[in-house]
Coordinates of N, CA and C in Angstrom, one line a residue:
M1211 N -93.9 139.9 -20.1 CA -92.6 139.2 -20.2 C -91.6 139.7 -19.3
I1212 N -91.6 141.0 -19.1 CA -90.6 141.7 -18.2 C -90.7 141.2 -16.8
E1213 N -92.0 141.0 -16.3 CA -92.1 140.5 -14.9 C -91.5 139.1 -14.8
A1214 N -91.7 138.3 -15.8 CA -91.1 136.9 -15.7 C -89.6 136.9 -15.7
A1215 N -89.0 138.0 -16.3 CA -87.6 138.1 -16.4 C -86.9 138.6 -15.1
E1216 N -87.7 139.2 -14.2 CA -87.1 139.8 -13.0 C -86.4 138.8 -12.1
P1217 N -87.0 137.7 -11.8 CA -86.3 136.8 -10.9 C -85.0 136.2 -11.5
I1218 N -85.0 135.9 -12.8 CA -83.8 135.4 -13.4 C -82.7 136.5 -13.5
T1219 N -83.1 137.7 -13.7 CA -82.2 138.8 -13.8 C -81.6 139.1 -12.4
A1220 N -82.4 139.0 -11.4 CA -81.9 139.2 -10.0 C -80.8 138.1 -9.7
V1221 N -81.1 136.9 -10.0 CA -80.2 135.8 -9.7 C -78.9 135.9 -10.5
M1222 N -79.1 136.2 -11.8 CA -77.9 136.3 -12.6 C -77.0 137.5 -12.2
R1223 N -77.6 138.6 -11.8 CA -76.8 139.8 -11.4 C -76.1 139.4 -10.0
A1224 N -76.8 138.7 -9.2 CA -76.2 138.4 -7.9 C -75.1 137.4 -8.1
L1225 N -75.2 136.5 -9.0 CA -74.1 135.5 -9.1 C -73.0 135.9 -10.1
A1226 N -73.2 137.1 -10.8 CA -72.2 137.5 -11.8 C -71.0 138.0 -11.1
D1227 N -71.0 138.5 -9.9 CA -69.9 139.0 -9.2 C -69.1 137.8 -8.6
P1228 N -67.8 137.6 -9.0 CA -67.1 136.5 -8.5 C -66.9 136.4 -7.0
T1229 N -66.8 137.5 -6.3 CA -66.7 137.5 -4.9 C -68.0 137.0 -4.3
R1230 N -69.1 137.6 -4.8 CA -70.4 137.2 -4.3 C -70.7 135.7 -4.5
R1231 N -70.3 135.3 -5.7 CA -70.5 133.8 -6.0 C -69.7 133.0 -5.1
A1232 N -68.5 133.4 -4.7 CA -67.7 132.6 -3.7 C -68.3 132.6 -2.4
V1233 N -68.9 133.8 -2.0 CA -69.6 133.8 -0.7 C -70.8 132.9 -0.7
F1234 N -71.6 132.9 -1.8 CA -72.7 132.0 -2.0 C -72.3 130.5 -1.9
E1235 N -71.2 130.2 -2.6 CA -70.7 128.8 -2.5 C -70.3 128.4 -1.1
R1236 N -69.7 129.3 -0.4 CA -69.4 129.0 1.0 C -70.6 128.7 1.9
I1237 N -71.7 129.5 1.6 CA -72.9 129.3 2.3 C -73.6 128.0 1.9
V1238 N -73.5 127.7 0.7 CA -74.1 126.4 0.2 C -73.4 125.2 0.9
D1239 N -72.0 125.3 1.0 CA -71.2 124.3 1.6 C -71.4 124.1 3.1
A1240 N -71.9 125.2 3.7 CA -72.2 125.1 5.2 C -73.6 124.9 5.4
D1241 N -74.0 124.3 6.6 CA -75.4 124.2 7.0 C -75.9 125.6 7.2
E1242 N -75.2 126.3 8.1 CA -75.5 127.7 8.4 C -74.1 128.4 8.7
I1243 N -74.1 129.7 8.4 CA -72.8 130.4 8.6 C -73.0 131.8 8.9
T1244 N -72.2 132.4 9.8 CA -72.3 133.8 10.2 C -71.4 134.7 9.3
V1245 N -71.6 136.0 9.4 CA -70.8 136.9 8.6 C -69.3 136.8 9.1
V1246 N -69.2 136.6 10.4 CA -67.8 136.5 11.0 C -67.1 135.3 10.4
E1247 N -67.8 134.2 10.3 CA -67.2 133.0 9.7 C -66.9 133.2 8.2
L1248 N -67.8 133.9 7.5 CA -67.6 134.1 6.1 C -66.4 135.0 5.9
T1249 N -66.2 136.0 6.8 CA -65.1 136.9 6.7 C -63.7 136.2 7.0
R1250 N -63.8 135.3 8.0 CA -62.5 134.6 8.4 C -62.0 133.8 7.2
G1251 N -60.7 134.0 6.9 CA -60.0 133.3 5.8 C -60.3 133.9 4.5
S1252 N -60.9 135.1 4.5 CA -61.2 135.8 3.2 C -60.5 137.1 3.2
S1253 N -60.2 137.6 2.0 CA -59.6 138.9 1.8 C -60.6 140.0 1.7
V1254 N -61.8 139.7 2.1 CA -62.9 140.6 2.0 C -63.3 141.1 3.3
T1255 N -63.6 142.4 3.5 CA -64.0 143.0 4.8 C -65.4 142.5 5.2
Q1256 N -65.6 142.6 6.5 CA -66.9 142.2 7.0 C -68.0 143.1 6.4
G1257 N -67.8 144.4 6.2 CA -68.7 145.2 5.6 C -69.1 144.8 4.1
A1258 N -68.0 144.4 3.4 CA -68.2 143.9 2.0 C -69.0 142.6 2.0
I1259 N -68.7 141.7 2.9 CA -69.4 140.5 3.0 C -70.9 140.8 3.3
S1260 N -71.2 141.7 4.2 CA -72.6 142.1 4.5 C -73.3 142.6 3.3
Q1261 N -72.6 143.4 2.5 CA -73.2 143.9 1.2 C -73.5 142.8 0.2
H1262 N -72.6 141.8 0.1 CA -72.8 140.7 -0.7 C -74.0 139.8 -0.2
L1263 N -74.1 139.7 1.1 CA -75.2 138.9 1.6 C -76.5 139.6 1.4
K1264 N -76.5 140.9 1.4 CA -77.7 141.7 1.2 C -78.2 141.4 -0.3
A1265 N -77.3 141.5 -1.2 CA -77.6 141.2 -2.6 C -78.1 139.8 -2.8
L1266 N -77.4 138.8 -2.2 CA -77.9 137.4 -2.3 C -79.3 137.2 -1.7
K1267 N -79.5 137.9 -0.6 CA -80.8 137.8 0.1 C -81.9 138.4 -0.8
Q1268 N -81.6 139.6 -1.4 CA -82.6 140.2 -2.3 C -82.9 139.4 -3.5
A1269 N -81.9 138.6 -4.0 CA -82.1 137.8 -5.1 C -82.8 136.5 -4.7
G1270 N -83.1 136.3 -3.4 CA -83.7 135.0 -3.0 C -82.8 133.8 -2.9
L1271 N -81.5 134.1 -2.9 CA -80.6 133.0 -2.8 C -80.2 132.5 -1.4
V1272 N -80.3 133.4 -0.5 CA -80.0 133.0 0.9 C -81.2 133.6 1.8
C1273 N -81.3 133.0 3.0 CA -82.2 133.5 4.0 C -81.4 133.5 5.3
E1274 N -81.9 134.3 6.2 CA -81.2 134.5 7.5 C -82.0 134.1 8.7
R1275 N -81.3 133.7 9.8 CA -82.0 133.3 11.0 C -81.2 134.0 12.1
P1276 N -81.8 135.1 12.7 CA -81.2 135.7 13.8 C -81.3 134.9 15.1
E1277 N -80.2 134.9 15.8 CA -80.1 134.2 17.1 C -79.2 135.0 18.1
G1278 N -79.9 135.7 19.0 CA -79.1 136.6 19.9 C -78.5 137.7 19.0
R1279 N -77.2 137.8 19.2 CA -76.4 138.9 18.5 C -75.9 138.4 17.2
K1280 N -76.1 137.1 16.9 CA -75.6 136.6 15.6 C -76.8 136.4 14.6
V1281 N -76.4 136.4 13.3 CA -77.3 136.1 12.3 C -76.7 135.0 11.5
Y1282 N -77.4 133.9 11.3 CA -77.0 132.8 10.6 C -77.6 132.8 9.2
Y1283 N -76.8 132.6 8.2 CA -77.2 132.5 6.8 C -77.2 131.1 6.3
R1284 N -78.1 130.8 5.4 CA -78.2 129.5 4.8 C -78.7 129.7 3.4
A1285 N -78.4 128.8 2.5 CA -78.8 128.8 1.1 C -80.3 128.6 1.1
E1286 N -81.0 129.3 0.2 CA -82.4 129.1 0.0 C -82.6 128.2 -1.2
P1287 N -83.0 126.9 -1.0 CA -83.1 125.9 -2.1 C -83.8 126.4 -3.3
R1288 N -84.9 127.1 -3.1 CA -85.7 127.6 -4.3 C -85.1 128.8 -5.0
G1289 N -84.0 129.3 -4.4 CA -83.4 130.5 -5.0 C -82.9 130.4 -6.4
L1290 N -82.4 129.2 -6.7 CA -81.8 128.9 -8.0 C -82.8 128.4 -9.0
E1291 N -84.0 128.3 -8.6 CA -85.1 127.8 -9.5 C -85.2 128.6 -10.8
P1292 N -85.2 129.9 -10.7 CA -85.3 130.7 -12.0 C -84.2 130.4 -12.9
L1293 N -83.0 130.3 -12.4 CA -81.8 130.0 -13.2 C -81.9 128.5 -13.8
A1294 N -82.3 127.6 -13.0 CA -82.5 126.2 -13.5 C -83.5 126.1 -14.6
N1295 N -84.6 126.8 -14.4 CA -85.7 126.8 -15.4 C -85.2 127.5 -16.7
W1296 N -84.5 128.5 -16.6 CA -83.9 129.2 -17.7 C -83.0 128.3 -18.5
M1297 N -82.1 127.7 -17.8 CA -81.1 126.8 -18.4 C -81.8 125.6 -19.0
S1298 N -82.8 125.1 -18.4 CA -83.6 124.0 -18.9 C -84.2 124.3 -20.3
H1299 N -84.8 125.5 -20.3 CA -85.4 126.0 -21.5 C -84.4 126.1 -22.7
Y1300 N -83.3 126.7 -22.4 CA -82.3 126.9 -23.4 C -81.5 125.6 -23.7
G1301 N -81.5 124.7 -22.7 CA -80.8 123.4 -22.9 C -81.5 122.6 -24.1
V1302 N -82.8 122.7 -24.1 CA -83.6 122.0 -25.2 C -83.2 122.7 -26.5
F1303 N -83.1 124.0 -26.5 CA -82.8 124.7 -27.7 C -81.4 124.3 -28.3
W1304 N -80.4 124.2 -27.4 CA -79.1 123.9 -27.8 C -78.9 122.4 -28.2
R1305 N -79.7 121.5 -27.5 CA -79.6 120.1 -27.9 C -80.1 119.9 -29.3
D1306 N -81.2 120.6 -29.6 CA -81.8 120.5 -31.0 C -80.8 121.0 -32.0
R1307 N -80.1 122.1 -31.7 CA -79.2 122.7 -32.6 C -78.0 121.8 -32.8
F1308 N -77.5 121.2 -31.8 CA -76.3 120.3 -31.9 C -76.7 119.1 -32.7
A1309 N -77.9 118.6 -32.5 CA -78.4 117.4 -33.3 C -78.4 117.8 -34.8
D1310 N -78.9 119.0 -35.1 CA -79.0 119.5 -36.5 C -77.5 119.6 -37.0
L1311 N -76.6 120.1 -36.2 CA -75.2 120.3 -36.6 C -74.6 119.0 -36.9
R1312 N -74.8 118.0 -36.0 CA -74.3 116.7 -36.2 C -74.8 116.0 -37.5
K1313 N -76.0 116.2 -37.8 CA -76.6 115.7 -39.0 C -76.0 116.4 -40.2
L1314 N -75.8 117.7 -40.2 CA -75.2 118.5 -41.3 C -73.8 118.0 -41.5
L1315 N -73.0 117.8 -40.5 CA -71.6 117.4 -40.6 C -71.5 116.0 -41.2
K1316 N -72.5 115.1 -40.9 CA -72.5 113.8 -41.5 C -72.8 113.9 -42.9
D1317 N -73.7 114.8 -43.3 CA -74.1 115.0 -44.7 C -72.9 115.5 -45.5
I1318 N -72.2 116.4 -44.9 CA -71.1 117.1 -45.6 C -69.9 116.1 -45.8
D1319 N -69.6 115.4 -44.7 CA -68.5 114.4 -44.7 C -68.9 113.1 -44.2
P1320 N -69.4 112.3 -45.1 CA -69.9 110.9 -44.7 C -68.8 110.1 -44.3

């Protein structure tokens, strides 16, 4: 079970940091983007952006494409799959619980 938990843990840890999540969102919104472009208009240093990109890459959320002296980053579509699967699993759990709660509330106060 621990092996199955590793991808979801990596994704959740990567996205738990608000700055890293903002970097990821900017990458998702762009087709491809460089560290320089990510740093522009941000209060985060280029070094910090690079560290956030490293964490996102290790979690499988982004991939890179070197071209000359630049490296372009783009979102990895399959990167969020562990999170989507986890949410889907627990979505069923909560839907069932809410249906039970709705029935209970109707029984209590018809």
